[in-house]
Short mmCIF file of C-alpha atoms and ligand atoms in Angstrom, two decimals:
data_model
loop_
_atom_site.label_atom_id
_atom_site.label_comp_id
_atom_site.label_asym_id
_atom_site.label_seq_id
_atom_site.Cartn_x
_atom_site.Cartn_y
_atom_site.Cartn_z
CA MET W 1 107.30 110.14 117.13
CA VAL W 2 110.30 111.88 115.48
CA LEU W 3 112.03 111.53 118.87
CA GLY W 4 111.11 107.84 119.06
CA ARG W 5 112.55 107.33 115.58
CA ALA W 6 115.85 109.00 116.47
CA LEU W 7 116.05 107.10 119.75
CA ILE W 8 115.57 103.73 118.04
CA LEU W 9 118.05 104.52 115.26
CA LYS W 10 120.67 105.66 117.78
CA THR W 11 120.31 102.91 120.38
CA SER W 12 120.04 100.12 117.81
CA GLY W 13 123.70 100.70 116.94
CA LEU W 14 124.82 99.79 120.48
CA PRO W 15 126.33 96.27 120.52
CA PHE W 16 124.40 95.09 123.60
CA VAL W 17 121.08 96.24 122.09
CA GLU W 18 121.89 94.38 118.87
CA ARG W 19 122.77 91.23 120.84
CA PHE W 20 119.55 91.48 122.82
CA VAL W 21 117.30 92.00 119.79
CA ARG W 22 119.00 89.27 117.77
CA ARG W 23 118.68 86.71 120.55
CA SER W 24 115.30 87.65 122.01
CA PHE W 25 112.32 85.52 121.03
CA LEU W 26 110.10 88.56 121.63
CA PHE W 27 111.19 90.17 118.36
CA ARG W 28 110.90 87.03 116.22
CA PRO W 29 107.27 87.51 115.07
CA LEU W 30 108.06 91.07 114.00
CA VAL W 31 111.23 90.02 112.16
CA LYS W 32 109.14 87.39 110.37
CA ARG W 33 106.63 90.03 109.39
CA PHE W 34 109.26 92.22 107.69
CA VAL W 35 111.73 89.62 106.35
CA ALA W 36 110.70 86.88 103.91
CA GLY W 37 113.18 84.29 105.27
CA ASP W 38 116.85 83.44 105.63
CA THR W 39 117.30 81.83 102.21
CA LEU W 40 116.71 82.63 98.55
CA ASP W 41 114.37 79.62 98.36
CA GLU W 42 112.17 81.10 101.07
CA ALA W 43 112.19 84.51 99.37
CA MET W 44 111.30 82.92 96.01
CA HIS W 45 108.45 81.05 97.69
CA GLU W 46 107.02 84.32 99.07
CA SER W 47 107.58 85.98 95.68
CA GLU W 48 105.60 83.25 93.91
CA THR W 49 102.68 83.94 96.22
CA LEU W 50 102.84 87.69 95.54
CA ILE W 51 103.16 87.19 91.78
CA GLY W 52 100.17 84.82 91.93
CA GLN W 53 98.26 87.78 93.39
CA ASN W 54 99.19 90.02 90.46
CA LEU W 55 101.83 91.93 92.36
CA THR W 56 105.43 92.22 91.18
CA VAL W 57 108.58 91.84 93.27
CA THR W 58 112.02 93.30 93.89
CA LEU W 59 114.29 90.94 95.82
CA ASP W 60 116.73 92.32 98.39
CA TYR W 61 119.54 90.16 99.74
CA LEU W 62 120.05 91.77 103.15
CA GLY W 63 123.47 93.10 104.12
CA GLU W 64 125.38 96.35 104.06
CA ASN W 65 128.79 97.85 104.80
CA THR W 66 130.85 94.79 103.97
CA LYS W 67 134.27 95.06 105.60
CA THR W 68 136.28 92.54 103.58
CA GLU W 69 136.67 91.53 99.94
CA ASP W 70 135.48 88.01 100.84
CA GLU W 71 132.18 89.40 102.15
CA ALA W 72 131.73 91.64 99.10
CA ILE W 73 132.41 88.75 96.72
CA GLN W 74 129.99 86.52 98.59
CA ALA W 75 127.32 89.26 98.25
CA ARG W 76 128.08 89.73 94.55
CA ASN W 77 127.79 85.97 93.99
CA THR W 78 124.47 85.87 95.77
CA TYR W 79 123.16 88.72 93.58
CA ILE W 80 124.25 86.71 90.56
CA ASP W 81 122.49 83.58 91.91
CA ILE W 82 119.30 85.62 92.31
CA LEU W 83 119.60 86.99 88.76
CA GLU W 84 120.06 83.47 87.41
CA ARG W 85 116.96 82.29 89.27
CA ILE W 86 115.04 85.24 87.81
CA ALA W 87 116.32 84.53 84.27
CA ALA W 88 114.97 80.96 84.51
CA HIS W 89 111.62 82.04 85.93
CA PRO W 90 108.54 81.83 83.65
CA LYS W 91 107.42 85.24 84.92
CA LYS W 92 110.84 86.86 84.92
CA GLN W 93 109.35 90.20 83.84
CA ASP W 94 107.67 90.39 87.28
CA LEU W 95 110.94 90.13 89.21
CA ASN W 96 113.97 92.36 89.66
CA ILE W 97 116.55 93.04 92.37
CA SER W 98 117.57 95.83 94.71
CA ILE W 99 121.17 95.96 95.87
CA LYS W 100 123.39 98.12 98.07
CA LEU W 101 126.72 99.55 96.94
CA THR W 102 128.21 99.16 100.42
CA GLN W 103 127.37 95.46 100.17
CA CYS W 104 129.36 95.40 96.89
CA GLY W 105 132.31 96.82 98.84
CA LEU W 106 131.97 100.63 98.57
CA ASP W 107 133.77 101.02 101.91
CA LEU W 108 136.74 99.23 100.31
CA GLY W 109 136.91 101.80 97.49
CA ASP W 110 134.79 103.12 94.62
CA ASP W 111 136.74 101.23 91.95
CA TYR W 112 136.46 97.98 93.85
CA ALA W 113 132.68 98.33 94.30
CA GLU W 114 132.27 99.38 90.67
CA LYS W 115 133.94 96.19 89.47
CA ASN W 116 131.53 94.01 91.46
CA PHE W 117 128.56 96.18 90.52
CA ARG W 118 129.33 95.99 86.79
CA GLN W 119 129.57 92.18 86.98
CA VAL W 120 126.10 92.08 88.52
CA LEU W 121 124.74 94.48 85.88
CA GLU W 122 126.17 92.40 83.05
CA ILE W 123 124.43 89.24 84.29
CA GLY W 124 121.20 91.22 84.75
CA GLN W 125 121.44 92.62 81.24
CA ARG W 126 121.55 89.14 79.71
CA SER W 127 117.99 88.46 80.92
CA ASP W 128 116.89 92.09 80.65
CA THR W 129 116.55 92.29 84.44
CA PHE W 130 116.57 95.61 86.21
CA VAL W 131 119.04 96.12 89.09
CA ARG W 132 118.11 98.97 91.44
CA VAL W 133 120.70 100.53 93.73
CA ASP W 134 119.12 101.33 97.11
CA MET W 135 120.11 104.66 98.64
CA GLU W 136 121.96 104.44 101.96
CA GLY W 137 123.01 107.10 104.50
CA SER W 138 123.98 110.58 103.27
CA ASP W 139 127.72 109.77 103.47
CA TYR W 140 127.14 107.63 100.39
CA THR W 141 124.67 109.74 98.40
CA ASP W 142 127.14 111.55 96.20
CA ARG W 143 129.19 108.44 95.44
CA THR W 144 126.03 106.48 94.60
CA ILE W 145 124.73 109.15 92.21
CA ARG W 146 128.15 109.41 90.53
CA MET W 147 128.40 105.63 90.20
CA ILE W 148 124.99 105.47 88.50
CA GLU W 149 125.97 108.29 86.12
CA LYS W 150 129.19 106.44 85.31
CA VAL W 151 127.77 102.98 84.55
CA PHE W 152 124.37 103.91 83.10
CA PRO W 153 125.50 104.56 79.50
CA GLU W 154 126.70 100.92 79.22
CA HIS W 155 124.17 99.45 81.64
CA PRO W 156 120.79 101.13 81.26
CA ASN W 157 119.26 98.28 83.32
CA THR W 158 120.14 100.21 86.48
CA GLY W 159 118.66 103.10 88.42
CA THR W 160 118.56 104.29 91.99
CA VAL W 161 116.57 105.73 94.87
CA LEU W 162 116.22 109.36 95.98
CA GLN W 163 115.21 110.39 99.50
CA SER W 164 112.89 113.38 99.88
CA TYR W 165 114.31 114.26 103.32
CA LEU W 166 117.65 115.35 101.81
CA TYR W 167 117.97 119.00 100.75
CA ARG W 168 119.96 117.93 97.70
CA SER W 169 117.33 115.56 96.30
CA ILE W 170 115.50 118.03 94.04
CA ASP W 171 118.81 118.61 92.22
CA ASP W 172 119.48 114.87 92.12
CA THR W 173 116.02 114.32 90.65
CA LYS W 174 116.95 116.69 87.80
CA ARG W 175 120.24 114.80 87.32
CA MET W 176 118.49 111.44 87.08
CA ILE W 177 115.85 112.83 84.70
CA GLN W 178 118.65 114.22 82.52
CA LEU W 179 120.38 110.82 82.57
CA GLY W 180 117.19 108.88 81.83
CA ALA W 181 117.71 106.50 84.77
CA ARG W 182 114.79 105.13 86.73
CA VAL W 183 114.22 106.57 90.20
CA ARG W 184 112.39 105.18 93.22
CA VAL W 185 111.21 108.04 95.44
CA VAL W 186 111.28 107.42 99.20
CA LYS W 187 111.12 109.65 102.27
CA GLY W 188 114.41 108.29 103.69
CA ALA W 189 115.11 105.79 106.46
CA TYR W 190 118.41 106.87 108.06
CA LEU W 191 119.25 109.16 110.94
CA GLU W 192 120.48 112.36 109.29
CA PRO W 193 121.61 115.70 110.78
CA GLU W 194 119.72 118.93 110.11
CA SER W 195 122.68 120.12 108.04
CA VAL W 196 121.69 117.69 105.25
CA ALA W 197 118.05 116.71 105.83
CA HIS W 198 114.73 118.43 106.54
CA PRO W 199 113.95 117.87 110.22
CA ASP W 200 110.28 118.65 109.65
CA LYS W 201 108.07 115.75 108.47
CA SER W 202 105.65 118.02 106.60
CA LYS W 203 108.55 119.38 104.55
CA VAL W 204 109.70 115.81 103.76
CA ASP W 205 106.18 115.01 102.54
CA GLU W 206 105.98 118.22 100.50
CA LYS W 207 109.32 117.47 98.80
CA TYR W 208 108.20 113.87 98.22
CA ILE W 209 105.25 115.13 96.20
CA GLU W 210 107.37 117.67 94.33
CA MET W 211 109.99 115.08 93.32
CA SER W 212 107.34 112.55 92.33
CA GLN W 213 105.54 115.08 90.15
CA MET W 214 108.80 115.97 88.40
CA LEU W 215 109.43 112.29 87.73
CA LEU W 216 105.87 111.57 86.64
CA GLN W 217 106.21 114.36 84.08
CA ASP W 218 109.73 113.75 82.76
CA GLY W 219 111.22 110.67 84.45
CA ASN W 220 111.73 107.11 83.27
CA TYR W 221 109.12 104.80 84.82
CA PRO W 222 109.34 106.24 88.37
CA ALA W 223 108.53 104.15 91.43
CA ILE W 224 106.41 105.85 94.07
CA ALA W 225 107.56 103.97 97.16
CA THR W 226 105.52 104.88 100.21
CA HIS W 227 102.80 103.54 102.52
CA ASP W 228 101.45 107.05 103.04
CA ALA W 229 97.85 106.89 101.82
CA LYS W 230 97.53 110.70 101.62
CA ILE W 231 100.56 111.01 99.36
CA ILE W 232 99.39 108.08 97.24
CA ASP W 233 95.98 109.71 96.77
CA ALA W 234 97.53 113.07 95.91
CA LEU W 235 99.80 111.50 93.27
CA LYS W 236 97.00 109.40 91.80
CA ALA W 237 94.94 112.57 91.41
CA TYR W 238 97.93 114.42 89.90
CA ALA W 239 98.61 111.68 87.35
CA LYS W 240 94.95 111.56 86.39
CA ALA W 241 94.70 115.35 85.98
CA GLU W 242 97.86 115.39 83.86
CA GLY W 243 96.75 112.47 81.69
CA ILE W 244 99.70 110.30 82.82
CA ASP W 245 98.77 106.69 82.16
CA ARG W 246 98.94 104.10 85.00
CA SER W 247 101.40 102.06 82.98
CA ARG W 248 104.01 104.85 83.09
CA PHE W 249 104.87 104.45 86.80
CA GLU W 250 104.54 101.94 89.63
CA PHE W 251 103.80 101.97 93.33
CA GLN W 252 106.18 100.12 95.62
CA MET W 253 105.79 99.00 99.23
CA LEU W 254 107.73 96.91 101.68
CA TYR W 255 107.00 93.27 102.42
CA GLY W 256 104.73 92.99 105.45
CA ILE W 257 103.55 96.61 105.46
CA ARG W 258 100.10 97.86 104.41
CA ARG W 259 98.99 94.79 102.47
CA ASP W 260 95.56 96.42 102.29
CA LEU W 261 96.97 99.37 100.34
CA GLN W 262 98.98 97.09 98.05
CA ASP W 263 95.90 95.04 97.17
CA GLY W 264 93.69 98.13 96.81
CA LEU W 265 96.04 99.80 94.31
CA ARG W 266 96.41 96.59 92.34
CA ASP W 267 92.61 96.21 92.19
CA GLU W 268 92.39 99.76 90.82
CA GLY W 269 94.73 98.74 88.00
CA TYR W 270 98.03 100.28 89.18
CA PRO W 271 101.25 98.28 88.92
CA VAL W 272 102.41 97.46 92.48
CA ARG W 273 105.83 96.05 93.37
CA VAL W 274 106.66 94.55 96.76
CA TYR W 275 110.20 94.85 98.16
CA VAL W 276 111.04 91.36 99.47
CA PRO W 277 114.10 91.23 101.77
CA PHE W 278 115.74 87.96 102.80
CA GLY W 279 118.93 86.73 104.46
CA ASP W 280 120.31 86.44 107.97
CA MET W 281 121.79 89.96 108.05
CA TRP W 282 118.38 91.38 108.87
CA TYR W 283 119.29 93.51 111.90
CA PRO W 284 119.91 96.98 110.35
CA TYR W 285 116.94 96.61 107.98
CA PHE W 286 114.74 95.53 110.87
CA THR W 287 115.72 98.45 113.11
CA ARG W 288 114.90 100.93 110.32
CA ARG W 289 111.43 99.37 110.09
CA LEU W 290 111.01 99.65 113.87
CA ALA W 291 112.09 103.29 113.77
CA GLU W 292 109.45 104.10 111.16
CA ARG W 293 106.80 102.93 113.59
CA PRO W 294 108.21 103.17 117.12
CA ALA W 295 104.90 101.89 118.54
CA ASN W 296 105.97 98.40 117.36
CA ALA W 297 109.14 98.47 119.48
CA PHE W 298 107.53 100.12 122.48
CA PHE W 299 104.81 97.47 122.50
CA ILE W 300 107.44 94.72 122.74
CA LEU W 301 109.44 96.52 125.43
CA LYS W 302 106.30 97.15 127.48
CA SER W 303 105.44 93.45 127.46
CA LEU W 304 109.03 92.71 128.52
CA PHE W 305 108.86 94.96 131.57
CA LYS W 306 105.39 93.75 132.50
CA GLY W 307 106.38 90.31 132.51
C1 FAD M 1 109.89 99.79 98.20
C2 FAD M 1 110.64 100.65 99.17
C3 FAD M 1 112.01 100.76 99.06
C4 FAD M 1 112.72 101.60 99.93
N1 FAD M 1 114.06 101.83 99.72
C5 FAD M 1 114.71 102.74 100.48
C6 FAD M 1 116.05 103.12 100.21
O1 FAD M 1 116.67 102.65 99.26
N2 FAD M 1 116.64 104.04 101.03
C7 FAD M 1 115.97 104.62 102.09
O2 FAD M 1 116.52 105.47 102.77
N3 FAD M 1 114.70 104.25 102.37
C8 FAD M 1 114.05 103.34 101.61
N4 FAD M 1 112.76 103.01 101.90
C9 FAD M 1 112.16 103.42 103.21
C10 FAD M 1 111.57 104.82 103.17
O3 FAD M 1 112.60 105.78 103.11
C11 FAD M 1 110.71 105.08 104.42
O4 FAD M 1 111.50 105.00 105.57
C12 FAD M 1 109.55 104.12 104.61
O5 FAD M 1 108.93 103.82 103.39
C13 FAD M 1 108.48 104.72 105.53
O6 FAD M 1 107.98 105.90 104.99
P1 FAD M 1 106.55 106.05 104.29
O7 FAD M 1 106.77 106.70 102.98
O8 FAD M 1 105.86 104.74 104.22
O9 FAD M 1 105.80 107.12 105.15
P2 FAD M 1 105.52 107.24 106.72
O10 FAD M 1 104.96 108.60 106.91
O11 FAD M 1 106.71 106.85 107.51
O12 FAD M 1 104.40 106.15 106.96
C14 FAD M 1 103.09 106.25 106.42
C15 FAD M 1 102.26 105.10 106.99
O13 FAD M 1 102.79 103.86 106.53
C16 FAD M 1 102.76 102.87 107.54
N5 FAD M 1 104.14 102.45 107.85
C17 FAD M 1 105.28 103.02 107.40
N6 FAD M 1 106.35 102.35 107.86
C18 FAD M 1 105.87 101.34 108.62
C19 FAD M 1 106.49 100.30 109.36
N7 FAD M 1 107.81 100.14 109.41
N8 FAD M 1 105.68 99.42 110.03
C20 FAD M 1 104.35 99.55 109.97
N9 FAD M 1 103.70 100.52 109.28
C21 FAD M 1 104.45 101.39 108.62
C22 FAD M 1 102.05 103.49 108.71
O14 FAD M 1 100.68 103.21 108.56
C23 FAD M 1 102.32 104.97 108.51
O15 FAD M 1 101.35 105.78 109.12
C24 FAD M 1 112.02 102.24 101.01
C25 FAD M 1 110.65 102.11 101.11
C26 FAD M 1 109.94 101.35 100.21
C27 FAD M 1 108.45 101.28 100.34
#
């Protein structure tokens, strides 16, 4: 399956594959499963349903690696629109947003992205809304961590994501604990070389547990973001044994994945947040979801060749 993951992540970058997947009706049902819609209205509609089920939401306006200032400004304005919708919402405490620094224009320069990012944080701060910075490929890790360290003293309504597959993440966990910023722990969704990331899945899982335990002990409201039932059970048992109350952390899962687990944890009294992506730039997000479970893609391709 590790091979299948690498194959999907590599081939999905080829322009003809992207064209095929974007145009093919075969992939539509799967895109619909993972993406809440093209517009903010559609994403808000899905969010209302989730909130009505006692789940909370983080909204993600899809897009990454903006190439021009116009694109970055359009993304920043959309983030601000989302934050204004949240501020006006009667259950605003149940909603926050997740953003990407490369969507704010990180490829156009750190200072440029910082300016856009700070504008978003300021609007978020007015309604006390949290703005999480997703973690992207390892080329951006250091710049993302440094950006969080730089803006956090003035904007404590931000935090980030750490990926357990990276060798550096234990050190980054200590840095974020020291800073007091919130961390979401994930395994990591990008194709990374062995020089920076553990190639072995069991090591990634082991580090996931280690980082989560550090954050449960000393972190600021960590988010345990995984659909891995074994890891979830291990961390529930750890928190219980250590007397860490359920209100001091939350579980997070992606829209369309393991609804049974989301509902089960909520019924047990754990806070559960669903990551709700929307927008028409769904292709890179979608291919990462396919790579996590190559069986999904192979099923579609098999039906294509059969028929
Ligand atoms: C809320 C949230 C935010 C995230 N943010 C980031 C981020 O900022 N940066 C980043 O690099 N990664 C991010 N990720 C993705 C993460 O890195 C993993 O790639 C992803 O969560 C799959 O790993 P897993 O922990 O669920 O474990 P896995 O071992 O991959 O999966 C465990 C089980 O979950 C189910 N499952 C997992 N993925 C799928 C899928 N796509 N389709 C169907 N079933 C599936 C399967 O039952 C599987 O057996 C995020 C994940 C979540 C939940």
